[in-house]
JSON list of C-alpha atoms in Angstrom, two decimals:
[
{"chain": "D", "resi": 1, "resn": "UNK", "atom": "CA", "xyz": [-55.69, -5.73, 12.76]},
{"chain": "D", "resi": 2, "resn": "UNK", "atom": "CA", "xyz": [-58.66, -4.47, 10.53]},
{"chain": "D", "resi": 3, "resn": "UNK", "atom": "CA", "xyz": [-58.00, -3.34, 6.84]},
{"chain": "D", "resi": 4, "resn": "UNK", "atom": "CA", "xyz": [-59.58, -0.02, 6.65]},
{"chain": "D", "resi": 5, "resn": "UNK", "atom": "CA", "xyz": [-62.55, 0.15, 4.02]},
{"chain": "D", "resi": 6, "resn": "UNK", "atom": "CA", "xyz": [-63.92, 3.35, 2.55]},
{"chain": "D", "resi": 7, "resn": "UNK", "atom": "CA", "xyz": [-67.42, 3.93, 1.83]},
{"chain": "D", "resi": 8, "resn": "UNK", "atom": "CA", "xyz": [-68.43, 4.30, -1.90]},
{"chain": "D", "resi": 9, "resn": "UNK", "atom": "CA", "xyz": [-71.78, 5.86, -1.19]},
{"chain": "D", "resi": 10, "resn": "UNK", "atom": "CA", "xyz": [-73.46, 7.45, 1.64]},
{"chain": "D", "resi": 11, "resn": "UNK", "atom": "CA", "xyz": [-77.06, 8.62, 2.19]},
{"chain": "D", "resi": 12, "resn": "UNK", "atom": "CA", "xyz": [-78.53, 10.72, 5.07]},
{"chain": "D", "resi": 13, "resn": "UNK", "atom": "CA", "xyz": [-81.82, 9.72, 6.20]},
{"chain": "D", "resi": 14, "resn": "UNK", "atom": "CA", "xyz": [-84.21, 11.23, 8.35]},
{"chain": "D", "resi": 15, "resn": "UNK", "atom": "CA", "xyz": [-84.13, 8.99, 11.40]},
{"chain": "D", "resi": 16, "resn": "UNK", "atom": "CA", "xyz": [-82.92, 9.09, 15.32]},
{"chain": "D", "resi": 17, "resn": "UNK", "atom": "CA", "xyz": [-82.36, 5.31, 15.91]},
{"chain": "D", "resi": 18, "resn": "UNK", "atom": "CA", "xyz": [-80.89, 3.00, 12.81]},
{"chain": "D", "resi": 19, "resn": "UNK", "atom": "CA", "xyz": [-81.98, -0.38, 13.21]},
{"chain": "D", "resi": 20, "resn": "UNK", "atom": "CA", "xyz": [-82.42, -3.02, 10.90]},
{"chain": "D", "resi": 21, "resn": "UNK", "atom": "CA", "xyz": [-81.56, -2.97, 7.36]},
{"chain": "D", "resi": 22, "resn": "UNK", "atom": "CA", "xyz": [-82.28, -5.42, 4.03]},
{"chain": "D", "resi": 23, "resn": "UNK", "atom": "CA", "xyz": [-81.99, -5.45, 0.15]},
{"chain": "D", "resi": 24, "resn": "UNK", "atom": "CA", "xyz": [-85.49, -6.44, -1.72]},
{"chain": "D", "resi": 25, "resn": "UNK", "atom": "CA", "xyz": [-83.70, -6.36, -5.10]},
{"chain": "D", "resi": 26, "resn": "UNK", "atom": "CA", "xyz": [-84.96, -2.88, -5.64]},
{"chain": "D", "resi": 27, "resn": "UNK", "atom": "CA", "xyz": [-85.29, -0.79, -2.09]},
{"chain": "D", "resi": 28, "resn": "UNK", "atom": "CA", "xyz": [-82.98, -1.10, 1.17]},
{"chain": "D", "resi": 29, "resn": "UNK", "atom": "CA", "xyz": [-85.33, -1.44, 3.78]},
{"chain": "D", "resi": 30, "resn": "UNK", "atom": "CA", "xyz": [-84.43, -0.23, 7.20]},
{"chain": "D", "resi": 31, "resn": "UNK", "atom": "CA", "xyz": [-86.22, 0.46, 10.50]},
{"chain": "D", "resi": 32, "resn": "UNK", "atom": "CA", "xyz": [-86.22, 2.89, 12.79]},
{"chain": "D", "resi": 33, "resn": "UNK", "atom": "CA", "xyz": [-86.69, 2.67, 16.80]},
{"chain": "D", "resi": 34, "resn": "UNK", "atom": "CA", "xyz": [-88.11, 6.02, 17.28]},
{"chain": "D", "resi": 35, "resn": "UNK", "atom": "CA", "xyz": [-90.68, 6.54, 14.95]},
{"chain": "D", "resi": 36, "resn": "UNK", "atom": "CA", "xyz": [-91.46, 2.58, 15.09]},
{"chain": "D", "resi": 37, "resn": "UNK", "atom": "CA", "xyz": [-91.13, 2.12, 10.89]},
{"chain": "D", "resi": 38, "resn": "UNK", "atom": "CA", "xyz": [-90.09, 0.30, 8.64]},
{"chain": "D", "resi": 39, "resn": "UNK", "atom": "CA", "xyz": [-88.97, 2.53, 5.13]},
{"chain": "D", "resi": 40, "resn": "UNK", "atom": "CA", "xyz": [-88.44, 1.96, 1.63]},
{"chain": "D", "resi": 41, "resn": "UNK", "atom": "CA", "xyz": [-85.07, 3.91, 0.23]},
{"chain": "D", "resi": 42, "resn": "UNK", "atom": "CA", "xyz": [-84.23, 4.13, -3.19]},
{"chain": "D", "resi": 43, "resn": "UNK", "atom": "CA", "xyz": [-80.73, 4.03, -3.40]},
{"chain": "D", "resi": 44, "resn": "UNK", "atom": "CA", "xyz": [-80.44, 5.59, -6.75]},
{"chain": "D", "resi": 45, "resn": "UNK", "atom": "CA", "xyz": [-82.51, 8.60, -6.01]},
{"chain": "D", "resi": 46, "resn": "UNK", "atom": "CA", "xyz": [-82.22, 8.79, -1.83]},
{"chain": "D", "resi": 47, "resn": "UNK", "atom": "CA", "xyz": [-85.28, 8.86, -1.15]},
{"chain": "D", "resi": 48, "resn": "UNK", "atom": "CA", "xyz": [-87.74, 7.10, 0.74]},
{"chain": "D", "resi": 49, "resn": "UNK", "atom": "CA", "xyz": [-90.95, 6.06, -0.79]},
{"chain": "D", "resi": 50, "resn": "UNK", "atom": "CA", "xyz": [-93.26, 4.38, 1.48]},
{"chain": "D", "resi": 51, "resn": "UNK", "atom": "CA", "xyz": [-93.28, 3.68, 5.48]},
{"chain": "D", "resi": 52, "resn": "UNK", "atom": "CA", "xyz": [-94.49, 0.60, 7.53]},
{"chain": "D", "resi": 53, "resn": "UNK", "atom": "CA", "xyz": [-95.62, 0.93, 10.89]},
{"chain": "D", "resi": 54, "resn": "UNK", "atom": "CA", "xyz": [-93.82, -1.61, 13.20]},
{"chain": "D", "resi": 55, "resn": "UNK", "atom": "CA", "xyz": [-94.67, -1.30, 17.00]},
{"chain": "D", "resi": 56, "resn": "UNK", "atom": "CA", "xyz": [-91.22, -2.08, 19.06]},
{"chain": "D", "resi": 57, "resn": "UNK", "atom": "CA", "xyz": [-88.67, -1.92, 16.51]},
{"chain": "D", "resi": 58, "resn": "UNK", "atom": "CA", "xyz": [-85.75, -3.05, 18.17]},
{"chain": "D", "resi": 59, "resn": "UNK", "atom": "CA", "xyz": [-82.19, -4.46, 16.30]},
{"chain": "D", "resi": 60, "resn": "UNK", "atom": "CA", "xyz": [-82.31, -6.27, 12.44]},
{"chain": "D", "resi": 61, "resn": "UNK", "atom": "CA", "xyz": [-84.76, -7.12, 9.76]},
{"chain": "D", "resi": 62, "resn": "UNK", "atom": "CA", "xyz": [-85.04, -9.16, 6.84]},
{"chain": "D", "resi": 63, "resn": "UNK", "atom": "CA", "xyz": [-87.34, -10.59, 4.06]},
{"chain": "D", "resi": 64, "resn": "UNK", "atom": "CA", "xyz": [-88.82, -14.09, 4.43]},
{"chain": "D", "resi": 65, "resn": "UNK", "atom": "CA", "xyz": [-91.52, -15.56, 2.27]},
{"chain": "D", "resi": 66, "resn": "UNK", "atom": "CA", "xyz": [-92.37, -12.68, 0.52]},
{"chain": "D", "resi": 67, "resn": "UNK", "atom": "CA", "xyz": [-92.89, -11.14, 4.22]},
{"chain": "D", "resi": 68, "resn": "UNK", "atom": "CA", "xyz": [-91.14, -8.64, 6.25]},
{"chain": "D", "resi": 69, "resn": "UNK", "atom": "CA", "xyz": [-89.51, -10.02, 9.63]},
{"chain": "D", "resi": 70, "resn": "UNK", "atom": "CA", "xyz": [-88.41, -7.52, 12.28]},
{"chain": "D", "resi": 71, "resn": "UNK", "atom": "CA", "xyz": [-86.64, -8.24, 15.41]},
{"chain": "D", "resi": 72, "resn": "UNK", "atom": "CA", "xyz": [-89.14, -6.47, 18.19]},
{"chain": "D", "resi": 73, "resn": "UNK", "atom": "CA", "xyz": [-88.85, -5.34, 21.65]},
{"chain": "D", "resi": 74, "resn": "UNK", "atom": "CA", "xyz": [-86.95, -6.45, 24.73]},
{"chain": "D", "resi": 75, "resn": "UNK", "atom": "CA", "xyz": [-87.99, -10.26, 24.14]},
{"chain": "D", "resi": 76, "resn": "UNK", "atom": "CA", "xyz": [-86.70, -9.82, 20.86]},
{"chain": "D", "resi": 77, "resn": "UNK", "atom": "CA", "xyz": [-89.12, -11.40, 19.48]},
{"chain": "D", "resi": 78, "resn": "UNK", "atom": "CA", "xyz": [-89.91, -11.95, 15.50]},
{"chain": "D", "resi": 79, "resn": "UNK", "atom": "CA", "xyz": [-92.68, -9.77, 14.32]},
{"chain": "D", "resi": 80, "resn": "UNK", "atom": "CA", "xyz": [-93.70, -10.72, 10.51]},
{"chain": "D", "resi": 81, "resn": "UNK", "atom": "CA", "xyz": [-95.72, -8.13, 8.58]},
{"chain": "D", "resi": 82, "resn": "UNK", "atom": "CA", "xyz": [-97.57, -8.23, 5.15]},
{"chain": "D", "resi": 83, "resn": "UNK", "atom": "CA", "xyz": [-95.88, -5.12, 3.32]},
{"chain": "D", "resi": 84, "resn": "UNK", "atom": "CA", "xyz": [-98.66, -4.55, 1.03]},
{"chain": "D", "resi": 85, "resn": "UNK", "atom": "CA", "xyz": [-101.32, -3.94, 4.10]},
{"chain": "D", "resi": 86, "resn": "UNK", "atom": "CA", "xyz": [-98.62, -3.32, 6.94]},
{"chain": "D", "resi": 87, "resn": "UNK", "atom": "CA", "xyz": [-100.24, -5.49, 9.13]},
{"chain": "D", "resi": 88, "resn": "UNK", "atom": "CA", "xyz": [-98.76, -7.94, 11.08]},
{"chain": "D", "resi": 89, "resn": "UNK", "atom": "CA", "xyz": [-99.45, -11.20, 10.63]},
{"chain": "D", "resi": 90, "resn": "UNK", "atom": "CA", "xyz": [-97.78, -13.36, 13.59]},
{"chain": "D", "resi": 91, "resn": "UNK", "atom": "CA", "xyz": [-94.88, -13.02, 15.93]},
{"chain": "D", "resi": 92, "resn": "UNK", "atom": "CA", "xyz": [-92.15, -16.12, 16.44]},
{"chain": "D", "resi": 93, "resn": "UNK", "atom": "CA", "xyz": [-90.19, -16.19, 20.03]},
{"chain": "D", "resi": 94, "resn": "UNK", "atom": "CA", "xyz": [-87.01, -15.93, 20.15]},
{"chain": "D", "resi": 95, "resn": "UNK", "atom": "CA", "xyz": [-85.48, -19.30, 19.86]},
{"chain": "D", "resi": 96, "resn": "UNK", "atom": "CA", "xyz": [-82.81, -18.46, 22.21]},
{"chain": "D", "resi": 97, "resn": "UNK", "atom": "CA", "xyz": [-85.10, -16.64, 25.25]},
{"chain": "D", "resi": 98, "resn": "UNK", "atom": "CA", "xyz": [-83.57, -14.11, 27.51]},
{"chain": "D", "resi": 99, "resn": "UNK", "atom": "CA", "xyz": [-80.58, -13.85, 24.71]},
{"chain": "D", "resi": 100, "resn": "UNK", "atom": "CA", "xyz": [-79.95, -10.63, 22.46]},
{"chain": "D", "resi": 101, "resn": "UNK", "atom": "CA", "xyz": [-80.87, -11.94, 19.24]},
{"chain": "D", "resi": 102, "resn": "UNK", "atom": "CA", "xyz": [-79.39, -8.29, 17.18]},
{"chain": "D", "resi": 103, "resn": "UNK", "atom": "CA", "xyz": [-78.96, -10.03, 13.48]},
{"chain": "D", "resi": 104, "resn": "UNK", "atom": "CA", "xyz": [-81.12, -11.63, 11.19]},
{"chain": "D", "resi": 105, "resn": "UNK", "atom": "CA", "xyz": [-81.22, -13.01, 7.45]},
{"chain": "D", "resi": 106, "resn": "UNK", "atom": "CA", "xyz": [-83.24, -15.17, 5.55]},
{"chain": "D", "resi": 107, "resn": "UNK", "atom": "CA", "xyz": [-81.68, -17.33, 2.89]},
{"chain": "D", "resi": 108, "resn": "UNK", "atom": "CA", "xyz": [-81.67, -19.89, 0.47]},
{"chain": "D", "resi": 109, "resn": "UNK", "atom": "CA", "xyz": [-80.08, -22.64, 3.46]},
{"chain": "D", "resi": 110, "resn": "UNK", "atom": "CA", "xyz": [-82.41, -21.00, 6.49]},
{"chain": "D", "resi": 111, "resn": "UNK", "atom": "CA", "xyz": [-82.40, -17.98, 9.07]},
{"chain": "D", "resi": 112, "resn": "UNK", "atom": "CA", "xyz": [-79.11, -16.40, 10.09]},
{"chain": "D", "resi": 113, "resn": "UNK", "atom": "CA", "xyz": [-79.73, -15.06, 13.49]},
{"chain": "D", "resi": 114, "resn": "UNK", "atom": "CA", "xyz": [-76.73, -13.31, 15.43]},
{"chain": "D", "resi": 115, "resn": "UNK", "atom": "CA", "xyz": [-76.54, -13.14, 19.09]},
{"chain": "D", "resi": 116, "resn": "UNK", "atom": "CA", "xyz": [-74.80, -9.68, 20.64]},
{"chain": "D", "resi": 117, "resn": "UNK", "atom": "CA", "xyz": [-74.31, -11.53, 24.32]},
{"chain": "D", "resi": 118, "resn": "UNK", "atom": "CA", "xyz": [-73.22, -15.01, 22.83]},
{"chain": "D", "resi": 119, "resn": "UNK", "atom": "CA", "xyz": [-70.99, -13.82, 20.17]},
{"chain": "D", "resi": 120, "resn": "UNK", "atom": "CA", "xyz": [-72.62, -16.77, 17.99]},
{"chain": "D", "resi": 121, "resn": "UNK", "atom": "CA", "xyz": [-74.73, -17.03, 14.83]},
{"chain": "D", "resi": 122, "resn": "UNK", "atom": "CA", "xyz": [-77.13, -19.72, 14.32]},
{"chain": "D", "resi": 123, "resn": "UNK", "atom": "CA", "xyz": [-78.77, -21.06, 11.64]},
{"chain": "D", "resi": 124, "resn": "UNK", "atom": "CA", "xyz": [-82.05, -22.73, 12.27]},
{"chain": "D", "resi": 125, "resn": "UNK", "atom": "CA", "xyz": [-84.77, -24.04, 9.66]},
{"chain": "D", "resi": 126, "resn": "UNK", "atom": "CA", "xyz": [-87.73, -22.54, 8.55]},
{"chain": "D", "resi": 127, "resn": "UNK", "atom": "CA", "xyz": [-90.32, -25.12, 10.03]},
{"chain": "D", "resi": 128, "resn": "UNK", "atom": "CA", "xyz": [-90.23, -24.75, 13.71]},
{"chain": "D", "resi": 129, "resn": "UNK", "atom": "CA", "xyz": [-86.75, -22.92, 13.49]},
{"chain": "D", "resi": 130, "resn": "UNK", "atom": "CA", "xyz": [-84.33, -25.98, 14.75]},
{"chain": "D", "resi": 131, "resn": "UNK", "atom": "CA", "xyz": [-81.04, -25.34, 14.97]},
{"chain": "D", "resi": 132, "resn": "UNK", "atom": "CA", "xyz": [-78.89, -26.63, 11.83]},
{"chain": "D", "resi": 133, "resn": "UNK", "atom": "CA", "xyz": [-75.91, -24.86, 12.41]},
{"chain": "D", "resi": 134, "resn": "UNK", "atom": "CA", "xyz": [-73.80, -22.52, 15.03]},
{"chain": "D", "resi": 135, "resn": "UNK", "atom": "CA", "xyz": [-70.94, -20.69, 14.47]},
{"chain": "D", "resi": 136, "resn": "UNK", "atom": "CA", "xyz": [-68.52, -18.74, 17.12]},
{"chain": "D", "resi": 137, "resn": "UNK", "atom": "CA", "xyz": [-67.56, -15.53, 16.27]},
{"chain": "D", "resi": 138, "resn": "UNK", "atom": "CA", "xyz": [-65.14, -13.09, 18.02]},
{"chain": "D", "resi": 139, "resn": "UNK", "atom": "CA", "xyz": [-67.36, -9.93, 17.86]},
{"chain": "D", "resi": 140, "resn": "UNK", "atom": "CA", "xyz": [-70.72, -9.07, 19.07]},
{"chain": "D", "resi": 141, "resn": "UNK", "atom": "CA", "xyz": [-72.92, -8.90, 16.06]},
{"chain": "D", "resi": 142, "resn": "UNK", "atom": "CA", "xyz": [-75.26, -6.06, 15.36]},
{"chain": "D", "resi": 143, "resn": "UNK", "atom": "CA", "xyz": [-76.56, -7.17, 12.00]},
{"chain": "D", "resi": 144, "resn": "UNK", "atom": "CA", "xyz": [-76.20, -10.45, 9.84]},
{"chain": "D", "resi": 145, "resn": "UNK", "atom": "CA", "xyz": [-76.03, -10.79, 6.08]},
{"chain": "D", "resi": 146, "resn": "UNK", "atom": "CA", "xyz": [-74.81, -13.67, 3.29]},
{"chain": "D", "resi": 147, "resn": "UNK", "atom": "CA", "xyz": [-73.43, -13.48, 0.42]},
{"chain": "D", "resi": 148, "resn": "UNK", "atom": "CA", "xyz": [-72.94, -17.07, -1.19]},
{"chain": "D", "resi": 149, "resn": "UNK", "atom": "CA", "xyz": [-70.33, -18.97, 0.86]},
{"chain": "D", "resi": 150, "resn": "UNK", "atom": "CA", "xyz": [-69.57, -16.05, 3.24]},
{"chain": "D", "resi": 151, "resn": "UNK", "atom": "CA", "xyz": [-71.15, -14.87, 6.55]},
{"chain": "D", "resi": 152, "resn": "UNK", "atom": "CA", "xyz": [-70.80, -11.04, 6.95]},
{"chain": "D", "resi": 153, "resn": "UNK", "atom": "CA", "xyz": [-71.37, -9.41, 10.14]},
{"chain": "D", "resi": 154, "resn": "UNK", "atom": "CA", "xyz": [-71.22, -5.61, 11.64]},
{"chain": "D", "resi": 155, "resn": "UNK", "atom": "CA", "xyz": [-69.99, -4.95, 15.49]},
{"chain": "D", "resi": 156, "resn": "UNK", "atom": "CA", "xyz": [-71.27, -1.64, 16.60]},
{"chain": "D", "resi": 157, "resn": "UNK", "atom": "CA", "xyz": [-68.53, -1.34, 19.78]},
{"chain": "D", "resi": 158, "resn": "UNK", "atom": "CA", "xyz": [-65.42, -1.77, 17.33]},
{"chain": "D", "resi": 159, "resn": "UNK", "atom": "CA", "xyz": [-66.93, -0.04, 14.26]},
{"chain": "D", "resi": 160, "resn": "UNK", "atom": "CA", "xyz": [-66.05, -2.96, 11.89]},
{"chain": "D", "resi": 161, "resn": "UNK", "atom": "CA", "xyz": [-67.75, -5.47, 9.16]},
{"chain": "D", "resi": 162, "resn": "UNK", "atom": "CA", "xyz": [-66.58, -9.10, 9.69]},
{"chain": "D", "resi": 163, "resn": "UNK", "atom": "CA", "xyz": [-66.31, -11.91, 6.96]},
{"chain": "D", "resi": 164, "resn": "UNK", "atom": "CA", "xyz": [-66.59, -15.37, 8.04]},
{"chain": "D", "resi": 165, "resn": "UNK", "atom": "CA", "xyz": [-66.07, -18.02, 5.34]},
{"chain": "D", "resi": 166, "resn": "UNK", "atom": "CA", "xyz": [-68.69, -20.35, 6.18]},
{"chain": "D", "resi": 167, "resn": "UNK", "atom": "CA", "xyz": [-67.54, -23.78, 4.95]},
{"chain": "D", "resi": 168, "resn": "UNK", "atom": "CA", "xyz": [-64.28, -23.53, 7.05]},
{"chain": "D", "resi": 169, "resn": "UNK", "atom": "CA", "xyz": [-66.03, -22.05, 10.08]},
{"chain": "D", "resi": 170, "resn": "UNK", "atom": "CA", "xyz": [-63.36, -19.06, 10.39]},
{"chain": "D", "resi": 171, "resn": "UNK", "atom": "CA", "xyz": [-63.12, -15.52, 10.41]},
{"chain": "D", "resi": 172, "resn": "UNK", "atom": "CA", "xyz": [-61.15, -14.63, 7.07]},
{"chain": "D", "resi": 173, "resn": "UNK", "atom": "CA", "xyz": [-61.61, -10.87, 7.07]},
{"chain": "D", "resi": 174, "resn": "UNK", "atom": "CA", "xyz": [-62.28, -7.58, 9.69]},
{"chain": "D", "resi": 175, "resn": "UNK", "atom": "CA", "xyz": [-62.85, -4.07, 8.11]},
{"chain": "D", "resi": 176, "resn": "UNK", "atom": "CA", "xyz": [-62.58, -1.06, 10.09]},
{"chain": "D", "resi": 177, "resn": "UNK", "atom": "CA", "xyz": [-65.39, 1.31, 8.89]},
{"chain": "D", "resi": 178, "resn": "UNK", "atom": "CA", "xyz": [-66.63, 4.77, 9.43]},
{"chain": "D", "resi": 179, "resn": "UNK", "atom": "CA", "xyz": [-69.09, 5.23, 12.16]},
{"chain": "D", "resi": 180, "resn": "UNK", "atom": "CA", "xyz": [-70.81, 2.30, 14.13]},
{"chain": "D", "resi": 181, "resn": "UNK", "atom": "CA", "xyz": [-72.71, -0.29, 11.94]},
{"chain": "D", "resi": 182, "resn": "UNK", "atom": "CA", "xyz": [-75.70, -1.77, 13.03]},
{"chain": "D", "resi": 183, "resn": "UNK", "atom": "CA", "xyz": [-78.05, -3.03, 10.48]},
{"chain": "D", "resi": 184, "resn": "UNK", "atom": "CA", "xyz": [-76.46, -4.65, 7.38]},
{"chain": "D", "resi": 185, "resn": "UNK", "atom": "CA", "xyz": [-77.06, -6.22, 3.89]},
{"chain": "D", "resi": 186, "resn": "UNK", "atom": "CA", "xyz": [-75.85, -6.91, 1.06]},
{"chain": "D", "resi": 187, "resn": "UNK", "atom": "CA", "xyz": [-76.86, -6.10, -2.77]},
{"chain": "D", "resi": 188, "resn": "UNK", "atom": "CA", "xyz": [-75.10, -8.19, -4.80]},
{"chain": "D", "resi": 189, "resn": "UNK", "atom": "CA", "xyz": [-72.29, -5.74, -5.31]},
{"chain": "D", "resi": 190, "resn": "UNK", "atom": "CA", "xyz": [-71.49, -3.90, -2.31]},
{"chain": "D", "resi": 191, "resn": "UNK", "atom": "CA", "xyz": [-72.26, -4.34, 1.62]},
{"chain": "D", "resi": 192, "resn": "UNK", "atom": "CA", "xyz": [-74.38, -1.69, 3.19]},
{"chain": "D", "resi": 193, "resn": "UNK", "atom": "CA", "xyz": [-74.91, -0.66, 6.67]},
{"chain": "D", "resi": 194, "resn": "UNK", "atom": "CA", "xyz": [-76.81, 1.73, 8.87]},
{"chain": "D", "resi": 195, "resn": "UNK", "atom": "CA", "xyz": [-74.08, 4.30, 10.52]},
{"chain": "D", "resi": 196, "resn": "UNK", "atom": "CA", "xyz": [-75.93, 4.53, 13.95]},
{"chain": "D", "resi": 197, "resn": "UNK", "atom": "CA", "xyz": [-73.48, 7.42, 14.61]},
{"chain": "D", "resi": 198, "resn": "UNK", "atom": "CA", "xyz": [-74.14, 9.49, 11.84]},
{"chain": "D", "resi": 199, "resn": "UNK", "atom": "CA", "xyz": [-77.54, 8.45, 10.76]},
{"chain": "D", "resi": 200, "resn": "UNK", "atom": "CA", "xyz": [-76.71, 7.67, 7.41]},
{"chain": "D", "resi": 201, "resn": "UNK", "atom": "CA", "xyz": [-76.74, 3.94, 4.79]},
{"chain": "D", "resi": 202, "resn": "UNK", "atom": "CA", "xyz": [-73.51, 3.47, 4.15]},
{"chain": "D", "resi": 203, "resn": "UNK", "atom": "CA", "xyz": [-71.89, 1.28, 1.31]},
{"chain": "D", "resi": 204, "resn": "UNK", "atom": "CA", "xyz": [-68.44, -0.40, 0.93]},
{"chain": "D", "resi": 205, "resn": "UNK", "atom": "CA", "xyz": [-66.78, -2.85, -1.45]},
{"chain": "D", "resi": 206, "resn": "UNK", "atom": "CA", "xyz": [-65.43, -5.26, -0.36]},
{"chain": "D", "resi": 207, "resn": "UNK", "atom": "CA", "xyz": [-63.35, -7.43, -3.03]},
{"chain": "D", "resi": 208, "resn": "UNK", "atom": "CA", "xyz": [-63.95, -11.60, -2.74]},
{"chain": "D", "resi": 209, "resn": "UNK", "atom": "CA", "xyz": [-66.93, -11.05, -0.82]},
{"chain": "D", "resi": 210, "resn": "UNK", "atom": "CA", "xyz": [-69.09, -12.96, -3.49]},
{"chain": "D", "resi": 211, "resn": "UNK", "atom": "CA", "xyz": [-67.18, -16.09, -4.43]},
{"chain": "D", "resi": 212, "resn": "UNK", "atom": "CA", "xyz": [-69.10, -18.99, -5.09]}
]
């Protein structure tokens, strides 16, 4: 059974379709579906400061190489953008074709990518994006994020936040949290997601969660 987890901070934003969200060490960055954007929050002040056009917006986003990667359309595809001229610069195919590729994160080790229909997130290399690394999950992921030696995902249908420990390759935690998560990331001290329900950024704590 899920431990219920409380959020610590929540922020309404003006949006009809949470998508992706990421931490840049200074804005969360989330995208939108209906207005096809990409936005800067401040999560100190609430606000947003600046907006990147992103044609087909569709499931997570992260930060790769100084660039910003969005998951786009019904191929879900990889669509990377400069975000100082908001233009894109390429787009990568979906490594797993005709699959629902829903979360992504760049990291230290490679890309995170989850897969909604599979119920699996890979981990595949930053040259031609080979597969290093699979792991089963028991949820459908809706958005992927890291934190040292865990793997942290959000399921929309069940409204939680898993944690999968990723040296032993096993679920360790489920949190039962307000609203239906999509998008997710982490900040260093707390784990934030996009409440699709509710249209809001949402942050919890969630104690362990950055053991090294």
């Amino acid at each position: 059974m899920p431990f219920s987890a409380g959020t610590v901070r929540d922020i309404p934003v003006r949006a009809l379709k949470l998508c992706g969200l990421t931490w840049t060490g200074e804005f969360l960055l989330f995208s939108e579906a209906v207005s096809n954007q990409i936005m800067a929050l401040d999560p100190y002040s609430g606000q947003v400061e600046h907006r990147i056009p992103c044609p087909e917006v569709r499931t997570d986003l992260t930060t790769m190489g100084g660039h910003l990667v969005q998951v786009v359309g019904d191929r879900r595809a990889l669509l990377v953008i400069d975000p100082d001229t908001a233009l894109p610069i390429r787009e990568i195919p979906n490594p797993r074709p005709g699959n629902l590729l829903s979360g992504l994160e760049a990291t230290r080790q490679g890309v995170w990518m989850g897969y909604e229909d599979l119920r699996r997130i890979d981990l595949r290399g930053y040259g031609d994006f080979e597969l290093l690394d699979s792991i089963a999950v028991s949820g459908r992921p809706a958005g992927v994020t890291v934190s040292d030696s865990y793997l942290v995902y959000a399921d929309h249908a069940t409204s939680t936040i898993n944690v999968v420990d990723i040296e032993e390759r096993r679920e360790m935690a489920s949190f039962s949290v307000a609203g239906n998560p999509t998008g997710i990331t982490w900040d260093g001290t707390r784990i934030w997601y996009c409440d699709y329900a509710t249209l809001q950024l949402r942050a919890i704590e969630v104690p362990g969660v950055d053991k090294t």
